[in-house]
PDB file of C-alpha atoms in Angstrom:
ATOM      1  CA  UNK A  24     -25.703  31.045  73.022  1.00 51.00           C
ATOM      2  CA  UNK A  25     -29.618  31.033  73.018  1.00 55.00           C
ATOM      3  CA  UNK A  26     -31.319  30.379  69.709  1.00 73.00           C
ATOM      4  CA  UNK A  27     -33.387  33.135  67.980  1.00 91.00           C
ATOM      5  CA  UNK A  28     -32.474  36.013  69.963  1.00 98.00           C
ATOM      6  CA  UNK A  29     -35.041  38.866  69.426  1.00 99.00           C
ATOM      7  CA  UNK A  30     -32.120  41.645  71.052  1.00 99.00           C
ATOM      8  CA  UNK A  31     -28.369  41.810  71.147  1.00 99.00           C
ATOM      9  CA  UNK A  32     -26.958  43.435  73.574  1.00 99.00           C
ATOM     10  CA  UNK A  33     -23.486  45.251  71.775  1.00 99.00           C
ATOM     11  CA  UNK A  34     -20.650  45.932  74.407  1.00 99.00           C
ATOM     12  CA  UNK A  35     -17.253  47.361  73.292  1.00 98.00           C
ATOM     13  CA  UNK A  36     -14.769  47.254  75.700  1.00 98.00           C
ATOM     14  CA  UNK A  37     -11.002  48.258  76.238  1.00 97.00           C
ATOM     15  CA  UNK A  38      -9.163  48.437  79.652  1.00 96.00           C
ATOM     16  CA  UNK A  39     -12.286  47.836  81.460  1.00 97.00           C
ATOM     17  CA  UNK A  40     -10.801  45.066  83.968  1.00 97.00           C
ATOM     18  CA  UNK A  41     -11.950  46.682  86.777  1.00 96.00           C
ATOM     19  CA  UNK A  42     -15.384  47.521  85.745  1.00 97.00           C
ATOM     20  CA  UNK A  43     -16.590  45.026  82.875  1.00 98.00           C
ATOM     21  CA  UNK A  44     -17.883  41.967  85.545  1.00 98.00           C
ATOM     22  CA  UNK A  45     -20.375  44.410  86.842  1.00 98.00           C
ATOM     23  CA  UNK A  46     -21.260  45.451  82.969  1.00 98.00           C
ATOM     24  CA  UNK A  47     -21.722  41.973  82.202  1.00 99.00           C
ATOM     25  CA  UNK A  48     -24.059  40.938  85.254  1.00 98.00           C
ATOM     26  CA  UNK A  49     -26.045  44.056  84.835  1.00 98.00           C
ATOM     27  CA  UNK A  50     -27.161  42.416  81.208  1.00 99.00           C
ATOM     28  CA  UNK A  51     -27.372  38.869  82.358  1.00 98.00           C
ATOM     29  CA  UNK A  52     -29.649  39.630  85.200  1.00 98.00           C
ATOM     30  CA  UNK A  53     -32.437  40.959  82.707  1.00 99.00           C
ATOM     31  CA  UNK A  54     -35.758  39.068  83.217  1.00 98.00           C
ATOM     32  CA  UNK A  55     -37.380  38.881  79.826  1.00 98.00           C
ATOM     33  CA  UNK A  56     -40.244  36.899  78.037  1.00 98.00           C
ATOM     34  CA  UNK A  57     -37.513  36.385  74.951  1.00 98.00           C
ATOM     35  CA  UNK A  58     -34.439  35.106  74.176  1.00 98.00           C
ATOM     36  CA  UNK A  59     -31.420  37.935  74.073  1.00 98.00           C
ATOM     37  CA  UNK A  60     -27.593  37.626  73.200  1.00 98.00           C
ATOM     38  CA  UNK A  61     -24.623  39.413  74.599  1.00 99.00           C
ATOM     39  CA  UNK A  62     -21.575  40.472  72.126  1.00 99.00           C
ATOM     40  CA  UNK A  63     -18.289  41.549  73.803  1.00 99.00           C
ATOM     41  CA  UNK A  64     -16.308  43.198  71.371  1.00 99.00           C
ATOM     42  CA  UNK A  65     -12.783  43.537  73.138  1.00 99.00           C
ATOM     43  CA  UNK A  66     -10.311  45.882  71.266  1.00 98.00           C
ATOM     44  CA  UNK A  67      -6.913  44.307  72.532  1.00 98.00           C
ATOM     45  CA  UNK A  68      -7.300  45.644  76.010  1.00 98.00           C
ATOM     46  CA  UNK A  69      -3.526  46.100  77.451  1.00 97.00           C
ATOM     47  CA  UNK A  70      -5.091  44.677  81.145  1.00 97.00           C
ATOM     48  CA  UNK A  71      -6.944  41.654  82.493  1.00 98.00           C
ATOM     49  CA  UNK A  72      -9.985  42.376  80.585  1.00 98.00           C
ATOM     50  CA  UNK A  73      -9.818  38.719  79.333  1.00 98.00           C
ATOM     51  CA  UNK A  74      -8.916  37.008  82.354  1.00 98.00           C
ATOM     52  CA  UNK A  75     -12.007  38.532  84.012  1.00 98.00           C
ATOM     53  CA  UNK A  76     -14.521  37.924  81.426  1.00 98.00           C
ATOM     54  CA  UNK A  77     -13.030  34.439  81.024  1.00 98.00           C
ATOM     55  CA  UNK A  78     -13.500  33.888  85.000  1.00 98.00           C
ATOM     56  CA  UNK A  79     -16.937  35.208  84.789  1.00 98.00           C
ATOM     57  CA  UNK A  80     -18.208  33.135  82.322  1.00 97.00           C
ATOM     58  CA  UNK A  81     -16.714  29.596  83.212  1.00 97.00           C
ATOM     59  CA  UNK A  82     -18.668  30.616  86.406  1.00 97.00           C
ATOM     60  CA  UNK A  83     -21.967  31.795  85.224  1.00 97.00           C
ATOM     61  CA  UNK A  84     -25.109  30.096  84.217  1.00 96.00           C
ATOM     62  CA  UNK A  85     -25.778  32.022  81.671  1.00 96.00           C
ATOM     63  CA  UNK A  86     -22.708  32.209  79.713  1.00 97.00           C
ATOM     64  CA  UNK A  87     -24.207  30.532  77.008  1.00 96.00           C
ATOM     65  CA  UNK A  88     -25.954  33.562  75.919  1.00 97.00           C
ATOM     66  CA  UNK A  89     -22.650  35.716  76.043  1.00 98.00           C
ATOM     67  CA  UNK A  90     -20.139  35.724  72.672  1.00 98.00           C
ATOM     68  CA  UNK A  91     -16.873  37.197  73.919  1.00 98.00           C
ATOM     69  CA  UNK A  92     -14.500  38.149  70.902  1.00 98.00           C
ATOM     70  CA  UNK A  93     -11.030  39.778  71.714  1.00 98.00           C
ATOM     71  CA  UNK A  94      -8.993  41.559  68.786  1.00 98.00           C
ATOM     72  CA  UNK A  95      -5.562  40.492  67.823  1.00 97.00           C
ATOM     73  CA  UNK A  96      -4.849  44.309  67.468  1.00 97.00           C
ATOM     74  CA  UNK A  97      -5.957  47.558  68.422  1.00 97.00           C
ATOM     75  CA  UNK A  98      -8.763  48.989  65.856  1.00 97.00           C
ATOM     76  CA  UNK A  99      -9.690  51.699  67.597  1.00 95.00           C
ATOM     77  CA  UNK A 100     -13.457  52.716  68.947  1.00 94.00           C
ATOM     78  CA  UNK A 101     -14.838  53.554  65.684  1.00 93.00           C
ATOM     79  CA  UNK A 102     -13.719  50.368  63.589  1.00 95.00           C
ATOM     80  CA  UNK A 103     -14.416  48.285  67.451  1.00 97.00           C
ATOM     81  CA  UNK A 104     -18.046  49.487  67.387  1.00 96.00           C
ATOM     82  CA  UNK A 105     -19.088  49.070  63.803  1.00 95.00           C
ATOM     83  CA  UNK A 106     -17.751  45.655  64.252  1.00 96.00           C
ATOM     84  CA  UNK A 107     -19.818  44.929  67.216  1.00 97.00           C
ATOM     85  CA  UNK A 108     -22.535  46.648  65.769  1.00 96.00           C
ATOM     86  CA  UNK A 109     -22.192  44.381  62.102  1.00 95.00           C
ATOM     87  CA  UNK A 110     -22.025  41.418  64.804  1.00 96.00           C
ATOM     88  CA  UNK A 111     -25.509  42.081  65.983  1.00 97.00           C
ATOM     89  CA  UNK A 112     -27.953  39.722  63.968  1.00 94.00           C
ATOM     90  CA  UNK A 113     -31.292  40.235  66.256  1.00 98.00           C
ATOM     91  CA  UNK A 114     -34.443  42.374  65.573  1.00 98.00           C
ATOM     92  CA  UNK A 115     -33.239  44.854  67.971  1.00 99.00           C
ATOM     93  CA  UNK A 116     -30.003  46.001  69.629  1.00 99.00           C
ATOM     94  CA  UNK A 117     -29.350  47.277  72.750  1.00 99.00           C
ATOM     95  CA  UNK A 118     -25.746  49.012  74.219  1.00 99.00           C
ATOM     96  CA  UNK A 119     -23.778  49.151  76.957  1.00 99.00           C
ATOM     97  CA  UNK A 120     -19.977  50.112  77.549  1.00 98.00           C
ATOM     98  CA  UNK A 121     -17.901  47.675  79.625  1.00 98.00           C
ATOM     99  CA  UNK A 122     -17.229  50.297  81.884  1.00 97.00           C
ATOM    100  CA  UNK A 123     -20.935  51.186  82.255  1.00 98.00           C
ATOM    101  CA  UNK A 124     -23.702  49.081  83.848  1.00 99.00           C
ATOM    102  CA  UNK A 125     -27.648  48.521  84.127  1.00 99.00           C
ATOM    103  CA  UNK A 126     -29.325  48.487  87.253  1.00 99.00           C
ATOM    104  CA  UNK A 127     -32.715  47.631  86.260  1.00 99.00           C
ATOM    105  CA  UNK A 128     -33.898  44.311  85.603  1.00 99.00           C
ATOM    106  CA  UNK A 129     -37.120  44.885  83.805  1.00 99.00           C
ATOM    107  CA  UNK A 130     -35.042  47.589  81.625  1.00 99.00           C
ATOM    108  CA  UNK A 131     -34.736  45.140  78.215  1.00 99.00           C
ATOM    109  CA  UNK A 132     -38.527  43.928  78.684  1.00 99.00           C
ATOM    110  CA  UNK A 133     -40.021  47.621  78.660  1.00 99.00           C
ATOM    111  CA  UNK A 134     -38.086  49.149  76.248  1.00 99.00           C
ATOM    112  CA  UNK A 135     -38.567  46.020  73.726  1.00 99.00           C
ATOM    113  CA  UNK A 136     -42.347  46.365  74.664  1.00 99.00           C
ATOM    114  CA  UNK A 137     -42.953  49.712  73.741  1.00 99.00           C
ATOM    115  CA  UNK A 138     -40.837  49.082  70.478  1.00 99.00           C
ATOM    116  CA  UNK A 139     -42.910  46.192  69.514  1.00 99.00           C
ATOM    117  CA  UNK A 140     -46.102  47.978  70.164  1.00 99.00           C
ATOM    118  CA  UNK A 141     -44.851  51.356  68.621  1.00 99.00           C
ATOM    119  CA  UNK A 142     -43.582  51.284  64.949  1.00 98.00           C
ATOM    120  CA  UNK A 143     -43.018  54.692  64.574  1.00 98.00           C
ATOM    121  CA  UNK A 144     -40.471  54.729  66.879  1.00 99.00           C
ATOM    122  CA  UNK A 145     -36.916  53.713  65.872  1.00 99.00           C
ATOM    123  CA  UNK A 146     -35.087  54.283  69.247  1.00 99.00           C
ATOM    124  CA  UNK A 147     -36.254  53.845  73.053  1.00 99.00           C
ATOM    125  CA  UNK A 148     -34.092  55.320  75.923  1.00 99.00           C
ATOM    126  CA  UNK A 149     -34.056  55.862  79.521  1.00 99.00           C
ATOM    127  CA  UNK A 150     -32.843  57.961  82.475  1.00 98.00           C
ATOM    128  CA  UNK A 151     -28.943  57.439  84.211  1.00 98.00           C
ATOM    129  CA  UNK A 152     -27.521  58.458  87.339  1.00 98.00           C
ATOM    130  CA  UNK A 153     -23.671  58.893  87.591  1.00 98.00           C
ATOM    131  CA  UNK A 154     -21.420  57.283  89.343  1.00 97.00           C
ATOM    132  CA  UNK A 155     -17.683  57.319  90.028  1.00 96.00           C
ATOM    133  CA  UNK A 156     -14.924  54.572  89.989  1.00 93.00           C
ATOM    134  CA  UNK A 157     -16.110  53.639  93.311  1.00 93.00           C
ATOM    135  CA  UNK A 158     -19.406  53.446  92.649  1.00 94.00           C
ATOM    136  CA  UNK A 159     -20.346  56.380  94.806  1.00 96.00           C
ATOM    137  CA  UNK A 160     -23.129  58.299  93.589  1.00 97.00           C
ATOM    138  CA  UNK A 161     -22.301  61.707  91.569  1.00 97.00           C
ATOM    139  CA  UNK A 162     -25.417  62.675  90.059  1.00 97.00           C
ATOM    140  CA  UNK A 163     -29.123  60.738  90.864  1.00 97.00           C
ATOM    141  CA  UNK A 164     -30.473  61.551  87.931  1.00 96.00           C
ATOM    142  CA  UNK A 165     -29.032  62.921  84.857  1.00 96.00           C
ATOM    143  CA  UNK A 166     -32.263  63.895  82.768  1.00 96.00           C
ATOM    144  CA  UNK A 167     -34.541  66.090  84.661  1.00 95.00           C
ATOM    145  CA  UNK A 168     -38.118  64.823  85.092  1.00 94.00           C
ATOM    146  CA  UNK A 169     -39.488  67.260  83.095  1.00 93.00           C
ATOM    147  CA  UNK A 170     -37.840  66.696  79.879  1.00 94.00           C
ATOM    148  CA  UNK A 171     -40.270  66.118  77.049  1.00 94.00           C
ATOM    149  CA  UNK A 172     -40.295  62.100  75.885  1.00 97.00           C
ATOM    150  CA  UNK A 173     -40.792  62.333  72.064  1.00 97.00           C
ATOM    151  CA  UNK A 174     -38.247  63.623  69.892  1.00 96.00           C
ATOM    152  CA  UNK A 175     -37.827  64.062  66.151  1.00 96.00           C
ATOM    153  CA  UNK A 176     -34.896  65.250  63.662  1.00 94.00           C
ATOM    154  CA  UNK A 177     -36.164  68.507  64.173  1.00 92.00           C
ATOM    155  CA  UNK A 178     -35.301  68.254  67.919  1.00 93.00           C
ATOM    156  CA  UNK A 179     -31.731  66.960  67.727  1.00 93.00           C
ATOM    157  CA  UNK A 180     -28.991  66.857  69.201  1.00 92.00           C
ATOM    158  CA  UNK A 181     -30.366  65.655  72.351  1.00 91.00           C
ATOM    159  CA  UNK A 182     -28.814  63.880  75.239  1.00 89.00           C
ATOM    160  CA  UNK A 183     -29.771  60.376  74.927  1.00 96.00           C
ATOM    161  CA  UNK A 184     -27.683  58.161  77.376  1.00 97.00           C
ATOM    162  CA  UNK A 185     -25.797  55.607  74.896  1.00 97.00           C
ATOM    163  CA  UNK A 186     -26.064  52.973  77.893  1.00 98.00           C
ATOM    164  CA  UNK A 187     -29.507  52.822  77.566  1.00 99.00           C
ATOM    165  CA  UNK A 188     -30.552  53.125  74.055  1.00 99.00           C
ATOM    166  CA  UNK A 189     -32.565  50.261  72.409  1.00 99.00           C
ATOM    167  CA  UNK A 190     -33.038  50.436  68.530  1.00 99.00           C
ATOM    168  CA  UNK A 191     -34.107  48.427  65.354  1.00 99.00           C
ATOM    169  CA  UNK A 192     -31.467  47.005  63.863  1.00 98.00           C
ATOM    170  CA  UNK A 193     -30.175  48.430  60.560  1.00 95.00           C
ATOM    171  CA  UNK A 194     -27.447  48.207  58.063  1.00 91.00           C
ATOM    172  CA  UNK A 195     -24.865  50.561  60.122  1.00 89.00           C
ATOM    173  CA  UNK A 196     -21.980  49.432  57.963  1.00 82.00           C
ATOM    174  CA  UNK A 197     -21.683  52.653  55.888  1.00 78.00           C
ATOM    175  CA  UNK A 198     -24.178  54.840  57.970  1.00 80.00           C
ATOM    176  CA  UNK A 199     -22.124  57.380  59.568  1.00 82.00           C
ATOM    177  CA  UNK A 200     -18.592  58.902  59.308  1.00 85.00           C
ATOM    178  CA  UNK A 201     -15.985  58.608  62.231  1.00 87.00           C
ATOM    179  CA  UNK A 202     -16.434  61.423  64.668  1.00 88.00           C
ATOM    180  CA  UNK A 203     -16.113  61.932  68.224  1.00 88.00           C
ATOM    181  CA  UNK A 204     -19.739  61.890  68.814  1.00 91.00           C
ATOM    182  CA  UNK A 205     -20.557  58.890  67.197  1.00 92.00           C
ATOM    183  CA  UNK A 206     -23.463  58.701  69.333  1.00 93.00           C
ATOM    184  CA  UNK A 207     -24.895  61.627  68.346  1.00 94.00           C
ATOM    185  CA  UNK A 208     -24.393  61.100  64.706  1.00 94.00           C
ATOM    186  CA  UNK A 209     -25.988  57.511  65.056  1.00 96.00           C
ATOM    187  CA  UNK A 210     -29.170  58.882  66.448  1.00 96.00           C
ATOM    188  CA  UNK A 211     -29.349  61.667  63.553  1.00 95.00           C
ATOM    189  CA  UNK A 212     -29.051  58.883  61.176  1.00 95.00           C
ATOM    190  CA  UNK A 213     -31.871  56.415  63.316  1.00 97.00           C
ATOM    191  CA  UNK A 214     -34.123  59.755  63.254  1.00 96.00           C
ATOM    192  CA  UNK A 215     -34.623  59.299  59.562  1.00 95.00           C
ATOM    193  CA  UNK A 216     -36.578  56.117  60.453  1.00 97.00           C
ATOM    194  CA  UNK A 217     -38.558  57.025  63.183  1.00 98.00           C
ATOM    195  CA  UNK A 218     -39.078  58.975  66.433  1.00 98.00           C
ATOM    196  CA  UNK A 219     -36.878  58.447  69.611  1.00 99.00           C
ATOM    197  CA  UNK A 220     -38.765  57.996  73.130  1.00 99.00           C
ATOM    198  CA  UNK A 221     -37.561  58.938  76.234  1.00 98.00           C
ATOM    199  CA  UNK A 222     -38.365  56.481  79.275  1.00 98.00           C
ATOM    200  CA  UNK A 223     -37.822  58.693  82.586  1.00 96.00           C
ATOM    201  CA  UNK A 224     -37.013  55.435  84.501  1.00 97.00           C
ATOM    202  CA  UNK A 225     -33.510  55.495  85.662  1.00 98.00           C
ATOM    203  CA  UNK A 226     -32.269  52.279  84.395  1.00 99.00           C
ATOM    204  CA  UNK A 227     -28.506  52.588  84.350  1.00 98.00           C
ATOM    205  CA  UNK A 228     -25.292  53.882  85.528  1.00 98.00           C
ATOM    206  CA  UNK A 229     -22.628  55.919  83.671  1.00 97.00           C
ATOM    207  CA  UNK A 230     -18.945  55.868  85.347  1.00 96.00           C
ATOM    208  CA  UNK A 231     -17.078  58.841  85.362  1.00 93.00           C
ATOM    209  CA  UNK A 232     -13.409  57.475  85.614  1.00 81.00           C
ATOM    210  CA  UNK A 233      -9.708  58.722  84.481  1.00 74.00           C
ATOM    211  CA  UNK A 234     -10.003  56.000  81.590  1.00 64.00           C
ATOM    212  CA  UNK A 235     -13.300  57.331  80.115  1.00 56.00           C
ATOM    213  CA  UNK A 236     -12.528  59.085  76.465  1.00 53.00           C
ATOM    214  CA  UNK A 237     -14.466  62.106  77.212  1.00 50.00           C
ATOM    215  CA  UNK A 238     -13.436  62.536  80.962  1.00 49.00           C
ATOM    216  CA  UNK A 239      -9.658  62.633  80.228  1.00 46.00           C
ATOM    217  CA  UNK A 240     -10.040  65.557  77.492  1.00 56.00           C
ATOM    218  CA  UNK A 241      -9.747  69.359  78.229  1.00 77.00           C
ATOM    219  CA  UNK A 242     -13.066  71.595  78.127  1.00 88.00           C
ATOM    220  CA  UNK A 243     -11.591  72.778  74.963  1.00 89.00           C
ATOM    221  CA  UNK A 244     -10.831  70.161  73.374  1.00 90.00           C
ATOM    222  CA  UNK A 245     -14.374  68.589  74.256  1.00 90.00           C
ATOM    223  CA  UNK A 246     -16.244  71.476  72.679  1.00 94.00           C
ATOM    224  CA  UNK A 247     -14.055  71.088  69.644  1.00 95.00           C
ATOM    225  CA  UNK A 248     -14.984  67.466  69.326  1.00 95.00           C
ATOM    226  CA  UNK A 249     -18.481  68.697  69.624  1.00 95.00           C
ATOM    227  CA  UNK A 250     -17.907  70.905  66.487  1.00 97.00           C
ATOM    228  CA  UNK A 251     -16.522  68.261  64.746  1.00 96.00           C
ATOM    229  CA  UNK A 252     -19.715  65.913  65.442  1.00 96.00           C
ATOM    230  CA  UNK A 253     -21.798  69.057  64.053  1.00 96.00           C
ATOM    231  CA  UNK A 254     -20.103  69.284  61.196  1.00 96.00           C
ATOM    232  CA  UNK A 255     -20.423  65.868  60.281  1.00 95.00           C
ATOM    233  CA  UNK A 256     -24.380  65.664  61.351  1.00 95.00           C
ATOM    234  CA  UNK A 257     -24.928  68.280  58.604  1.00 94.00           C
ATOM    235  CA  UNK A 258     -23.978  65.517  56.050  1.00 93.00           C
ATOM    236  CA  UNK A 259     -26.910  63.510  57.296  1.00 92.00           C
ATOM    237  CA  UNK A 260     -29.307  66.248  58.407  1.00 92.00           C
ATOM    238  CA  UNK A 261     -32.121  67.886  56.241  1.00 92.00           C
ATOM    239  CA  UNK A 262     -31.198  70.821  54.777  1.00 92.00           C
ATOM    240  CA  UNK A 263     -33.855  72.845  56.985  1.00 91.00           C
ATOM    241  CA  UNK A 264     -31.682  71.539  59.498  1.00 93.00           C
ATOM    242  CA  UNK A 265     -28.355  73.208  58.134  1.00 95.00           C
ATOM    243  CA  UNK A 266     -29.119  76.817  60.345  1.00 94.00           C
ATOM    244  CA  UNK A 267     -29.545  74.710  63.721  1.00 94.00           C
ATOM    245  CA  UNK A 268     -26.588  73.224  63.264  1.00 96.00           C
ATOM    246  CA  UNK A 269     -24.607  76.465  62.503  1.00 96.00           C
ATOM    247  CA  UNK A 270     -26.140  78.199  65.763  1.00 95.00           C
ATOM    248  CA  UNK A 271     -25.133  75.184  67.307  1.00 95.00           C
ATOM    249  CA  UNK A 272     -21.412  75.274  66.233  1.00 96.00           C
ATOM    250  CA  UNK A 273     -21.171  79.445  66.899  1.00 94.00           C
ATOM    251  CA  UNK A 274     -22.199  78.825  70.288  1.00 93.00           C
ATOM    252  CA  UNK A 275     -19.415  76.459  70.961  1.00 94.00           C
ATOM    253  CA  UNK A 276     -17.269  78.599  69.009  1.00 93.00           C
ATOM    254  CA  UNK A 277     -17.724  81.330  71.791  1.00 90.00           C
ATOM    255  CA  UNK A 278     -17.323  79.171  74.953  1.00 89.00           C
ATOM    256  CA  UNK A 279     -13.953  77.960  73.530  1.00 91.00           C
ATOM    257  CA  UNK A 280     -13.044  81.875  72.815  1.00 87.00           C
ATOM    258  CA  UNK A 281     -12.781  82.485  76.477  1.00 83.00           C
ATOM    259  CA  UNK A 282     -10.624  79.234  77.076  1.00 86.00           C
ATOM    260  CA  UNK A 283      -8.031  78.719  74.385  1.00 88.00           C
ATOM    261  CA  UNK A 284      -7.525  81.579  71.642  1.00 88.00           C
ATOM    262  CA  UNK A 285      -5.711  78.996  69.337  1.00 92.00           C
ATOM    263  CA  UNK A 286      -8.206  76.123  69.327  1.00 93.00           C
ATOM    264  CA  UNK A 287     -10.948  79.120  68.580  1.00 92.00           C
ATOM    265  CA  UNK A 288      -9.168  80.348  65.544  1.00 93.00           C
ATOM    266  CA  UNK A 289      -8.693  76.829  64.208  1.00 95.00           C
ATOM    267  CA  UNK A 290     -12.117  76.223  64.813  1.00 96.00           C
ATOM    268  CA  UNK A 291     -13.474  79.321  63.477  1.00 95.00           C
ATOM    269  CA  UNK A 292     -11.913  78.531  60.184  1.00 96.00           C
ATOM    270  CA  UNK A 293     -13.080  75.463  60.050  1.00 96.00           C
ATOM    271  CA  UNK A 294     -16.868  76.581  60.522  1.00 96.00           C
ATOM    272  CA  UNK A 295     -16.206  79.276  57.872  1.00 95.00           C
ATOM    273  CA  UNK A 296     -15.148  77.121  55.299  1.00 96.00           C
ATOM    274  CA  UNK A 297     -18.246  74.748  56.206  1.00 97.00           C
ATOM    275  CA  UNK A 298     -20.452  78.095  55.942  1.00 96.00           C
ATOM    276  CA  UNK A 299     -19.269  78.632  52.609  1.00 95.00           C
ATOM    277  CA  UNK A 300     -19.908  75.196  51.566  1.00 96.00           C
ATOM    278  CA  UNK A 301     -23.216  75.341  52.311  1.00 96.00           C
ATOM    279  CA  UNK A 302     -24.228  78.891  51.532  1.00 95.00           C
ATOM    280  CA  UNK A 303     -26.094  78.205  48.596  1.00 95.00           C
ATOM    281  CA  UNK A 304     -28.599  76.240  50.376  1.00 94.00           C
ATOM    282  CA  UNK A 305     -29.244  79.166  53.226  1.00 95.00           C
ATOM    283  CA  UNK A 306     -31.983  81.581  52.483  1.00 94.00           C
ATOM    284  CA  UNK A 307     -30.916  85.255  52.602  1.00 95.00           C
ATOM    285  CA  UNK A 308     -32.098  85.877  56.064  1.00 93.00           C
ATOM    286  CA  UNK A 309     -30.036  82.799  57.215  1.00 93.00           C
ATOM    287  CA  UNK A 310     -27.070  84.484  55.614  1.00 95.00           C
ATOM    288  CA  UNK A 311     -27.632  87.750  57.446  1.00 95.00           C
ATOM    289  CA  UNK A 312     -27.665  85.547  60.864  1.00 94.00           C
ATOM    290  CA  UNK A 313     -24.610  83.953  59.883  1.00 94.00           C
ATOM    291  CA  UNK A 314     -22.843  87.291  59.028  1.00 94.00           C
ATOM    292  CA  UNK A 315     -24.164  89.088  62.253  1.00 92.00           C
ATOM    293  CA  UNK A 316     -22.703  86.006  64.190  1.00 92.00           C
ATOM    294  CA  UNK A 317     -19.620  86.443  62.508  1.00 91.00           C
ATOM    295  CA  UNK A 318     -19.060  89.718  63.495  1.00 90.00           C
ATOM    296  CA  UNK A 319     -19.869  89.656  67.127  1.00 87.00           C
ATOM    297  CA  UNK A 320     -17.388  86.312  67.393  1.00 87.00           C
ATOM    298  CA  UNK A 321     -14.256  88.901  65.599  1.00 86.00           C
ATOM    299  CA  UNK A 322     -15.221  91.727  68.406  1.00 80.00           C
ATOM    300  CA  UNK A 323     -12.624  91.725  71.450  1.00 75.00           C
ATOM    301  CA  UNK A 324     -14.791  91.293  74.508  1.00 66.00           C
ATOM    302  CA  UNK A 325     -13.447  90.780  78.118  1.00 61.00           C
ATOM    303  CA  UNK A 326     -13.233  86.960  78.786  1.00 62.00           C
ATOM    304  CA  UNK A 327     -14.579  87.480  82.164  1.00 58.00           C
ATOM    305  CA  UNK A 328     -17.802  89.077  81.458  1.00 67.00           C
ATOM    306  CA  UNK A 329     -20.649  86.229  82.001  1.00 72.00           C
ATOM    307  CA  UNK A 330     -23.249  88.817  81.197  1.00 78.00           C
ATOM    308  CA  UNK A 331     -22.013  89.485  77.856  1.00 76.00           C
ATOM    309  CA  UNK A 332     -21.668  85.363  77.322  1.00 78.00           C
ATOM    310  CA  UNK A 333     -25.138  85.074  78.341  1.00 83.00           C
ATOM    311  CA  UNK A 334     -26.419  87.270  76.047  1.00 86.00           C
ATOM    312  CA  UNK A 335     -24.434  86.254  73.155  1.00 85.00           C
ATOM    313  CA  UNK A 336     -25.776  82.632  73.748  1.00 86.00           C
ATOM    314  CA  UNK A 337     -29.285  83.760  74.095  1.00 89.00           C
ATOM    315  CA  UNK A 338     -29.003  85.479  71.111  1.00 90.00           C
ATOM    316  CA  UNK A 339     -27.928  82.692  69.117  1.00 90.00           C
ATOM    317  CA  UNK A 340     -30.706  80.338  70.443  1.00 90.00           C
ATOM    318  CA  UNK A 341     -33.319  82.961  69.520  1.00 89.00           C
ATOM    319  CA  UNK A 342     -31.829  83.595  65.448  1.00 89.00           C
ATOM    320  CA  UNK A 343     -30.552  79.729  65.147  1.00 90.00           C
ATOM    321  CA  UNK A 344     -32.112  77.124  67.520  1.00 86.00           C
ATOM    322  CA  UNK A 345     -35.622  77.875  69.369  1.00 77.00           C
ATOM    323  CA  UNK A 346     -37.864  77.773  66.005  1.00 70.00           C
ATOM    324  CA  UNK A 347     -36.840  74.158  65.920  1.00 64.00           C
ATOM    325  CA  UNK A 348     -37.643  73.251  69.605  1.00 60.00           C
ATOM    326  CA  UNK A 349     -41.488  73.276  69.115  1.00 61.00           C
ATOM    327  CA  UNK A 350     -43.453  69.963  67.678  1.00 58.00           C
TER     328      UNK A 350
END
């Protein structure tokens, strides 16, 4: 390992034997004016990930920049991620999972240069493309070019591709709870320290495959996980954002209602319990908005009515969300 690395690249992996070579190569090809290290935390992969990594490192000229750790027992994604983060001791941390990869050799240099020059920013992320198992292009550009480039806590949640994030190192050991959308709540935690910056350059590839955690779930289950994540976000968010997060959860409830009634009922109860816990923190007008949406959610409607769906979603945006989108 090179001495005094400025950046620690954090890579968690599990069952990525078919992809991890490309992930490692994308990091080691980075052209930088500073030293960086790669820390790989293998969560006891059941396949040949370990053999693939060891073979690459035995042949690569930059193997001294890599620390490979394989757990003897499976910890789970949350614990493995925290383990990897806590192993990073550099000023900055960059993320890339073992099934994704970087495509731009100047990626790390540009992002670190930005953070070094802008101390009021905490995180810098970029655009990406989406590929399939065979590296065939699924989507050329994930984030639209017209999207804003500066984000504060009031603008969250926002889609910031995890595999492109570079951020200042903090004590993450007790920063966030174990929730499905760990990347979402992590960004909220970081927004307490500074702003977030989007660079529109496409610097990496997100891979869709059957082994991917998110790709393998049903749509209703994905939305249920989003609700769980938003509930956890409320424990970190500033009080003025509570109404926004309830609006976001109501939108997901409405979408689930047309997919799976049992999941809808279960999650409606969860959200209503949360509302009663936070009710005292909300203004009278905010409570009225929540009551209105609860009545609409309880009303039977044709599942196939796209027009009604769109009207409801626009109403929630207007009542709960639009006010937070302004700078």
